[in-house]
PDB file of C-alpha atoms in Angstrom:
ATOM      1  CA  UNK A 186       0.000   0.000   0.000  1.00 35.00           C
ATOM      2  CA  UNK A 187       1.443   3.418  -0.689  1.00 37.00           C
ATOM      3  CA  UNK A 188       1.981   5.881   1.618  1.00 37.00           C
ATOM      4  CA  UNK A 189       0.376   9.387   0.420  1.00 38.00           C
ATOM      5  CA  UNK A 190      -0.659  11.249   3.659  1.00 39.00           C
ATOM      6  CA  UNK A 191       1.975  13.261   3.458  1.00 42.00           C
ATOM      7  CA  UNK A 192       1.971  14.706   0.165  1.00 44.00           C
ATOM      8  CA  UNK A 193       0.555  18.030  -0.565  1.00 46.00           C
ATOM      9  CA  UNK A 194      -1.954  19.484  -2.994  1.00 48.00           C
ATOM     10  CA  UNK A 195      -0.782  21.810  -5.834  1.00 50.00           C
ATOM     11  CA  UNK A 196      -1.944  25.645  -4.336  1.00 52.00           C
ATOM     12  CA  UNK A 197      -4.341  26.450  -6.389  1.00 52.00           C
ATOM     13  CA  UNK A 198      -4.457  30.283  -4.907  1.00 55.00           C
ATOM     14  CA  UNK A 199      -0.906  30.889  -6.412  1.00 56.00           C
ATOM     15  CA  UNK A 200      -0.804  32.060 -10.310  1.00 57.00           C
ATOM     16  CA  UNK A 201       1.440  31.012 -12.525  1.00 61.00           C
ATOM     17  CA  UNK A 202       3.849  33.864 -13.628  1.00 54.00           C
ATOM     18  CA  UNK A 203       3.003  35.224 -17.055  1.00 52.00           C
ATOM     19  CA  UNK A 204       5.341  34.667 -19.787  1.00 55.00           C
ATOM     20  CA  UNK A 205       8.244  37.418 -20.489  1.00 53.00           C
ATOM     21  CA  UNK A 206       6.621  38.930 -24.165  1.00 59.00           C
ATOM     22  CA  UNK A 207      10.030  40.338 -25.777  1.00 78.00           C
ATOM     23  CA  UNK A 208       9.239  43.276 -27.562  1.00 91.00           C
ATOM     24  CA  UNK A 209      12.224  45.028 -28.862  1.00 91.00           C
ATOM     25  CA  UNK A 210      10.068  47.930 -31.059  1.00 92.00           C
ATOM     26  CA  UNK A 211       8.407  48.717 -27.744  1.00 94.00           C
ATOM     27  CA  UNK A 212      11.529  49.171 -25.966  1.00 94.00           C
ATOM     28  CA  UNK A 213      13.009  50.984 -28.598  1.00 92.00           C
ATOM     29  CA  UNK A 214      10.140  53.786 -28.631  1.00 93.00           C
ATOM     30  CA  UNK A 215      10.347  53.722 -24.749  1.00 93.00           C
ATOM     31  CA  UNK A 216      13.868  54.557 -24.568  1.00 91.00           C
ATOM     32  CA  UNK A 217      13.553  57.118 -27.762  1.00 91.00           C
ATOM     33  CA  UNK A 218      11.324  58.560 -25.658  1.00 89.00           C
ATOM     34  CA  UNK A 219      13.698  58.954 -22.876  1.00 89.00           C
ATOM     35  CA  UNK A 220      15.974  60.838 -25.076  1.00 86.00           C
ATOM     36  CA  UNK A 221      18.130  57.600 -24.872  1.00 91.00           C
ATOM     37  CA  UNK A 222      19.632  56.713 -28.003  1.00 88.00           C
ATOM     38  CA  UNK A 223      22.731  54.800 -26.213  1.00 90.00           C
ATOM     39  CA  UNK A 224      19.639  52.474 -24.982  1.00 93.00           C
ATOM     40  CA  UNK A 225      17.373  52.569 -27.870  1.00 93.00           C
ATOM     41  CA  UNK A 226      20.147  51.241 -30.235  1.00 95.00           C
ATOM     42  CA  UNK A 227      19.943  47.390 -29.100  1.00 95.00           C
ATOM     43  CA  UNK A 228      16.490  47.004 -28.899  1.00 95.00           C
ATOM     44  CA  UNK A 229      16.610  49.187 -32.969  1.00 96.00           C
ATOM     45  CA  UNK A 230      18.773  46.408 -33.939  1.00 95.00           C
ATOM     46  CA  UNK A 231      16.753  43.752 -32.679  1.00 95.00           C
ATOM     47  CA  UNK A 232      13.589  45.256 -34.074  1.00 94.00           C
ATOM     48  CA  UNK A 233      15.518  45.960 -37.903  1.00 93.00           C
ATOM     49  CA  UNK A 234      16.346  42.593 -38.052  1.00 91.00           C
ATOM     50  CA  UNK A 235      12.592  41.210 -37.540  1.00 90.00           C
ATOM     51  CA  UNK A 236      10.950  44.270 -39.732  1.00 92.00           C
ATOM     52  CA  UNK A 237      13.326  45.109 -42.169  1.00 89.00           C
ATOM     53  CA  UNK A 238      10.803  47.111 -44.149  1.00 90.00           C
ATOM     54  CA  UNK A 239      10.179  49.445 -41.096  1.00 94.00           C
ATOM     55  CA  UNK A 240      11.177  53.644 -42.463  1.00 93.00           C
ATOM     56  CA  UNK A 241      10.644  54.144 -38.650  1.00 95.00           C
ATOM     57  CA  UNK A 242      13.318  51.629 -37.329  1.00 95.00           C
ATOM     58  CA  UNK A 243      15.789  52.261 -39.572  1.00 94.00           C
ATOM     59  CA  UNK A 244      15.447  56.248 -39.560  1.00 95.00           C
ATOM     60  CA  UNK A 245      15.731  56.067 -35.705  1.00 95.00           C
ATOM     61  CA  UNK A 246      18.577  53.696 -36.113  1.00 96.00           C
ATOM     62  CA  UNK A 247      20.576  55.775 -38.534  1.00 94.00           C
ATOM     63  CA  UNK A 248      19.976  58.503 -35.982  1.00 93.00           C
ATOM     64  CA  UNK A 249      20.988  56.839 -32.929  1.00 93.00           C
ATOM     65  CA  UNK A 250      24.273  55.621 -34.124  1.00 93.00           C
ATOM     66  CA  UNK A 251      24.990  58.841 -35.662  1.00 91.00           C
ATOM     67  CA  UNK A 252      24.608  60.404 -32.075  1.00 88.00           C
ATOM     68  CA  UNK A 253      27.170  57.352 -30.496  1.00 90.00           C
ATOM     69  CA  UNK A 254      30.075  57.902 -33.657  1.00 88.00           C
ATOM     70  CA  UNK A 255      28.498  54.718 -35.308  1.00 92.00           C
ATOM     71  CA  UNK A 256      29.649  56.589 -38.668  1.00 90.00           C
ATOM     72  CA  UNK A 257      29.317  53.262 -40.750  1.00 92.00           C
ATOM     73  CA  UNK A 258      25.495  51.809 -39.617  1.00 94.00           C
ATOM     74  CA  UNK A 259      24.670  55.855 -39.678  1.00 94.00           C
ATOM     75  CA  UNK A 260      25.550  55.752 -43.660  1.00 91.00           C
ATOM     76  CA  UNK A 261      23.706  52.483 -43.907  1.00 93.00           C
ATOM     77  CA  UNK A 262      20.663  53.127 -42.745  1.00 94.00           C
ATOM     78  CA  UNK A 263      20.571  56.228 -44.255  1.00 92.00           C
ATOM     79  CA  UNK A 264      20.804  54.988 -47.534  1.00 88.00           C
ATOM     80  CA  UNK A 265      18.276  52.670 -46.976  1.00 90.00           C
ATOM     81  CA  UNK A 266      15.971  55.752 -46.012  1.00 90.00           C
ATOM     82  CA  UNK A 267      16.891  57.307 -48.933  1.00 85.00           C
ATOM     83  CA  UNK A 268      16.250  54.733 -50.661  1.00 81.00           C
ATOM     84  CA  UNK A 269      13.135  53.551 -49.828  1.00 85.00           C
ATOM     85  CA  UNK A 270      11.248  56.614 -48.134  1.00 85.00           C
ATOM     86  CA  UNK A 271       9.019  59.464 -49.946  1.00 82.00           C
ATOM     87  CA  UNK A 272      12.046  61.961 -51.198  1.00 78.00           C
ATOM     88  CA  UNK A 273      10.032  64.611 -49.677  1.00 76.00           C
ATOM     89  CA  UNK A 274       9.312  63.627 -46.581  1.00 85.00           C
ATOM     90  CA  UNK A 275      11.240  64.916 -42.848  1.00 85.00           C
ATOM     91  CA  UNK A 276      13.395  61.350 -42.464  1.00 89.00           C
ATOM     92  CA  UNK A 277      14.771  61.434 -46.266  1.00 86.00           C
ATOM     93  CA  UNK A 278      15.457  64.783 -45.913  1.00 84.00           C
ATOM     94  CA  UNK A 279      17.548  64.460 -42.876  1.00 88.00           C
ATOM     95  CA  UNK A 280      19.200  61.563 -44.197  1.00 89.00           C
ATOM     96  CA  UNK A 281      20.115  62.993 -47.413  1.00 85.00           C
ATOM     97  CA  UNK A 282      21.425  66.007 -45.978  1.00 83.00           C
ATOM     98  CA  UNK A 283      23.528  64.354 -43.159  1.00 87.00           C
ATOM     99  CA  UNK A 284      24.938  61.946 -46.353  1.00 87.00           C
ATOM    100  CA  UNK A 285      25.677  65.642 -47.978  1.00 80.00           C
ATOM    101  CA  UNK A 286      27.879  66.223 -45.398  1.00 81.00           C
ATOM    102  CA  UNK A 287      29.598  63.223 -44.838  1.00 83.00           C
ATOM    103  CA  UNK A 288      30.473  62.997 -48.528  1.00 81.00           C
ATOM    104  CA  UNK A 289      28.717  59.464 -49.237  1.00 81.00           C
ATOM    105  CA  UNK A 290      26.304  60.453 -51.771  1.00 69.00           C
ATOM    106  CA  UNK A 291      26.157  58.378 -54.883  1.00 60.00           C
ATOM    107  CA  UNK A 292      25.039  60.491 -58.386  1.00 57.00           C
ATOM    108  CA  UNK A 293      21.253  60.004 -58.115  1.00 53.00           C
ATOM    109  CA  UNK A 294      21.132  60.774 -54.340  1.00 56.00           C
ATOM    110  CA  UNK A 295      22.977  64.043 -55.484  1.00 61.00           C
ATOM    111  CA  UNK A 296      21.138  64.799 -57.573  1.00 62.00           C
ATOM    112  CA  UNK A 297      17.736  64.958 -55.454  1.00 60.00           C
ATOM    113  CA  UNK A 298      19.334  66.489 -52.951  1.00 61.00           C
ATOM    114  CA  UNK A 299      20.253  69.494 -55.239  1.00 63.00           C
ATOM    115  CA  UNK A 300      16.528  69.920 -55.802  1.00 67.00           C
ATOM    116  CA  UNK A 301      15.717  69.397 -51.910  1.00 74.00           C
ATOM    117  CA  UNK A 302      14.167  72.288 -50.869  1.00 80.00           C
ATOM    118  CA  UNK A 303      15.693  72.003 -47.067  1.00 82.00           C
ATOM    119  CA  UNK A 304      19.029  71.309 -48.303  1.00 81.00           C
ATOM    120  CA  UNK A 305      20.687  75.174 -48.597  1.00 85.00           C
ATOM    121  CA  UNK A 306      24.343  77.104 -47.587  1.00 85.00           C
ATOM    122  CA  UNK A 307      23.838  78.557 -44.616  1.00 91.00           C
ATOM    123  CA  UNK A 308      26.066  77.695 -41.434  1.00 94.00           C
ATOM    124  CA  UNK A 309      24.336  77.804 -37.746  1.00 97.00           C
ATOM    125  CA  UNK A 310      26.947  77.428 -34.902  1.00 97.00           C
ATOM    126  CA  UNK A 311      28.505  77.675 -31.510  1.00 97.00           C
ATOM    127  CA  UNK A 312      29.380  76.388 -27.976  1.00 97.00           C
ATOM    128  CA  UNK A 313      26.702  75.762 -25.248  1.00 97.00           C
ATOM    129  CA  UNK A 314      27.391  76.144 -21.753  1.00 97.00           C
ATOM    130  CA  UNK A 315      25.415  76.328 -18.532  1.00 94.00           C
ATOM    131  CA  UNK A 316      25.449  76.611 -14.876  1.00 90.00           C
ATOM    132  CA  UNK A 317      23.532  76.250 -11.878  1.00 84.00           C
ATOM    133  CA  UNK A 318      23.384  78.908  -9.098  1.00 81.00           C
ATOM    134  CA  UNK A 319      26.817  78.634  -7.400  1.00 83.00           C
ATOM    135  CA  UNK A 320      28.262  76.762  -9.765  1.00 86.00           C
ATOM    136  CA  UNK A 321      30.934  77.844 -12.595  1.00 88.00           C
ATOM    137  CA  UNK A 322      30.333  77.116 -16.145  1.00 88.00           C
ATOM    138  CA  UNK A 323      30.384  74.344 -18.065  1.00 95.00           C
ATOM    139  CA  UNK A 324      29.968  72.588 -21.152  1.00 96.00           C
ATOM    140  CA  UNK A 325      26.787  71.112 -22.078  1.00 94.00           C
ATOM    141  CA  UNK A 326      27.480  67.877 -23.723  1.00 92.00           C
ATOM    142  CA  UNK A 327      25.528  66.715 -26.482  1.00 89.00           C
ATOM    143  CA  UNK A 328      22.838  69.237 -26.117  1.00 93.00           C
ATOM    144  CA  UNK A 329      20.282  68.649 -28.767  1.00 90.00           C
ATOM    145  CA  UNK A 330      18.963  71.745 -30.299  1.00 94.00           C
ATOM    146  CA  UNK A 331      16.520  72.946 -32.921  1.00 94.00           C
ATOM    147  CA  UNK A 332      16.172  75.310 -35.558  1.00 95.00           C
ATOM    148  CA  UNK A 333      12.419  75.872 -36.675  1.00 94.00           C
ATOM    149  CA  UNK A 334      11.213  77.953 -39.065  1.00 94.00           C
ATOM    150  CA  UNK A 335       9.143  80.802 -38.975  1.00 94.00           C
ATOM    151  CA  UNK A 336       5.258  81.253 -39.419  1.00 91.00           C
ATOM    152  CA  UNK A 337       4.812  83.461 -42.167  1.00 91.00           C
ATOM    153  CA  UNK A 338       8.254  83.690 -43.504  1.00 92.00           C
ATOM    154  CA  UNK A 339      10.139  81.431 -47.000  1.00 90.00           C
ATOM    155  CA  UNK A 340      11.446  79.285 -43.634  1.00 92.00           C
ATOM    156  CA  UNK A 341       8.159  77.931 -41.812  1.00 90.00           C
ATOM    157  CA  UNK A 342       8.167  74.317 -43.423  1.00 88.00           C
ATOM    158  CA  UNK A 343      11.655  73.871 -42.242  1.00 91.00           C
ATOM    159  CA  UNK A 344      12.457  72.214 -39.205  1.00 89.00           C
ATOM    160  CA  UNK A 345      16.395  70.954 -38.474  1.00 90.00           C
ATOM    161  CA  UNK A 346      17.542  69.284 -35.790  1.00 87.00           C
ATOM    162  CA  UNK A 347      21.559  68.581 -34.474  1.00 88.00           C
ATOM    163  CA  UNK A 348      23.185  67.691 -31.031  1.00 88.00           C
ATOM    164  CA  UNK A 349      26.041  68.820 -29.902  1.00 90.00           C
ATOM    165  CA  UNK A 350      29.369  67.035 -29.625  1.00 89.00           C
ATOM    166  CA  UNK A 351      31.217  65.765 -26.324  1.00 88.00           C
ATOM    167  CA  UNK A 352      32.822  69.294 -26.295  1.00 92.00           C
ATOM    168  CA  UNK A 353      29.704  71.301 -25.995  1.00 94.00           C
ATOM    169  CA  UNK A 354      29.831  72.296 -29.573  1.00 96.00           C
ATOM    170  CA  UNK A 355      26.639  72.421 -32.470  1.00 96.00           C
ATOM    171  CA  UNK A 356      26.503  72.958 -36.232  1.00 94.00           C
ATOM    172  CA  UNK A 357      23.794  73.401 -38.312  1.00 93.00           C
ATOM    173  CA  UNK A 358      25.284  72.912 -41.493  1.00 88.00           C
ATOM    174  CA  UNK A 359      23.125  73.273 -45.459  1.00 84.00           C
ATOM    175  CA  UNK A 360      20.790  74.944 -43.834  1.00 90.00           C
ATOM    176  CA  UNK A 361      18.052  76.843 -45.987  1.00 90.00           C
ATOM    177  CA  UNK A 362      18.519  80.966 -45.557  1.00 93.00           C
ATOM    178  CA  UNK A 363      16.276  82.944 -43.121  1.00 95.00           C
ATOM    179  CA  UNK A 364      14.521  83.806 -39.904  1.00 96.00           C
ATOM    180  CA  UNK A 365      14.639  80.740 -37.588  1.00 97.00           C
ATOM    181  CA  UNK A 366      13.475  80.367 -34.173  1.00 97.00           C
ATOM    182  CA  UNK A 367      16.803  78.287 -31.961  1.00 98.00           C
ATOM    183  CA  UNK A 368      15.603  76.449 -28.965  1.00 97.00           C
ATOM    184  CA  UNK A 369      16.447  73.048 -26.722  1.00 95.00           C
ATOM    185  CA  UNK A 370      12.873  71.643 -26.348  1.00 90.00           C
ATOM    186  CA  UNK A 371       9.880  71.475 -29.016  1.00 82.00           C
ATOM    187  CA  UNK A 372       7.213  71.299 -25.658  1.00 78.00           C
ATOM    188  CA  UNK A 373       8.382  72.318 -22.325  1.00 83.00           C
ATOM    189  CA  UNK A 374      10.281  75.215 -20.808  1.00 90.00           C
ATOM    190  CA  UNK A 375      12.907  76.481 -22.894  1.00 94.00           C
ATOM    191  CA  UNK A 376      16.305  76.808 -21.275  1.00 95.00           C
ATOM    192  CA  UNK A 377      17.128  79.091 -24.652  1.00 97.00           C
ATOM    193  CA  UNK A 378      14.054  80.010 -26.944  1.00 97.00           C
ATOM    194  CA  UNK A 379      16.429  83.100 -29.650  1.00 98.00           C
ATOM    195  CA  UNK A 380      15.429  84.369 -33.183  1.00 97.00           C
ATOM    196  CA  UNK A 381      18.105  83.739 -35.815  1.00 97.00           C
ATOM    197  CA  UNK A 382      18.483  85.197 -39.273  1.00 97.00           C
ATOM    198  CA  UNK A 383      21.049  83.146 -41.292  1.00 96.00           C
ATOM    199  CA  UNK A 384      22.264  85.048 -44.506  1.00 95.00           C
ATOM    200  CA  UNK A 385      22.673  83.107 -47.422  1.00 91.00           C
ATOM    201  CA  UNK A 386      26.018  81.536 -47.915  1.00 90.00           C
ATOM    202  CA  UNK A 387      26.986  82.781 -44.785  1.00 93.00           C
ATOM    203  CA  UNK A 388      28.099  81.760 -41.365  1.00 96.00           C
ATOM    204  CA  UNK A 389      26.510  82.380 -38.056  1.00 97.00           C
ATOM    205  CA  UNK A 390      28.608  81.680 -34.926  1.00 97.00           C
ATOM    206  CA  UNK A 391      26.153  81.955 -32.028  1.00 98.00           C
ATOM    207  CA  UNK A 392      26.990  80.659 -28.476  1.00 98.00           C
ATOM    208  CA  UNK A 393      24.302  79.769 -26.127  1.00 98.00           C
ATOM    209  CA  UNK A 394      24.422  80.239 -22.139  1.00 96.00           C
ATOM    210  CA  UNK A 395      22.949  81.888 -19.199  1.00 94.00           C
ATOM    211  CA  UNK A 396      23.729  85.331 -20.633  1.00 94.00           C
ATOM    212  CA  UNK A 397      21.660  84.457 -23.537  1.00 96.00           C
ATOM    213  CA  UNK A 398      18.801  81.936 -22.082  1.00 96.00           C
ATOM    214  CA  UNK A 399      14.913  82.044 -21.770  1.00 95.00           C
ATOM    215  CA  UNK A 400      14.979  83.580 -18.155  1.00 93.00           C
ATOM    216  CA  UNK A 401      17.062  86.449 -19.558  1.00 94.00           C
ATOM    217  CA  UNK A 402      16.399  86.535 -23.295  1.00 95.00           C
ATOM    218  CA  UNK A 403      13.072  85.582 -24.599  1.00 95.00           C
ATOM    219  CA  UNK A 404      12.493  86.318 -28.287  1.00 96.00           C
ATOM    220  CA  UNK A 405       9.098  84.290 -28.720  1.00 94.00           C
ATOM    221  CA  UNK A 406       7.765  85.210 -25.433  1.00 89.00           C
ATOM    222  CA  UNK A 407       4.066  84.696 -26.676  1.00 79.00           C
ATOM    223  CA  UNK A 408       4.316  81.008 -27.438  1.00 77.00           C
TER     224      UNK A 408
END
């Protein structure tokens, strides 16, 4: 006879844990989101590989490792947005341009981007430092910026965004001539919110800091 009194029912008032559902897209957008590109660029990777015919994983891939130095998946996936994208619309466009400047355009991408009406010869740039109250100056590293244009001007389709470099350094580089508005956030509080006019074939050297930000300087002070 065998012996069972000691044996236990299975406890029926404990779940069972729900499986781990990978979802590297999700994660992705959730550290995008963030401002994260260091963490997004995995989970892009992941993602490419499983949707290769996605113009929003490979646009924010090409971004991401353009941020990190990844010079040679930046090109890639920027000729695949070029490639396969609408010529016209905001992720070709910043691809093209960014392959303007790194001098990896073949013939036929050349030749749209001569007719792009965002690529132009303007130049947009300068250091940006900050500091807190007590606290000297420093460099603000990798400090994304943007340069929108203008309701009501040749400029208010145009939007162009760069971050700064480990130095504290930006350039806005083929950008279209005119009246911009330069500013850190596109919703929020503005730690710099400045009108710029950028001649045509011209340089601009503008640096941004305390002397210069929202709290002091606000040139858009109705929006």
């Amino acid at each position: 006879m065998a012996v069972v009194g000691c044996q236990r029912p299975p406890d029926a008032t404990r779940p069972e844990a729900a499986p781990t559902i990978e979802d590297p897209a999700a994660d992705a957008r959730a550290a995008l989101a963030a401002d994260n590109c260091a963490g997004a660029l995995p989970h892009l990777r992941t993602a490419v590989a499983s949707d290769p015919h996605s113009l929003y994983l490979h646009y924010n891939l090409g971004a991401c490792a353009s941020q990190v130095g990844a010079h040679d998946e930046t090109a890639r996936e920027f000729r695949w947005v070029v490639a396969n994208a609408d010529p016209m619309s905001p992720e070709a466009q910043t691809a093209r341009r960014w392959l303007v400047e790194a001098g990896l355009l073949t013939e036929a991408v050349a030749a749209a981007a001569k007719d792009d009406p965002t690529v132009g010869n303007s130049t947009l740039r300068g250091a940006v430092t900050w500091s807190e109250p007590g606290q000297p100056a420093a460099p603000r590293v990798r400090q994304q910026l943007f340069l929108k244009g203008l309701r009501g001007t040749q400029t208010k389709e145009l939007q162009y965004v760069r971050r700064g470099d480990d130095g504290g350094h930006y350039e806005f580089k083929n950008v279209v001539p005119g009246t911009y508005k330069l500013t850190d956030v596109i919703a929020g509080r503005p730690k710099w919110r400045l009108k710029v006019t950028l001649d045509a074939g011209k340089e601009l050297v503008l640096d941004l800091g305390p002397a210069n930000a929202a709290s002091e300087r606000d040139d858009f002070p109705g929006d």
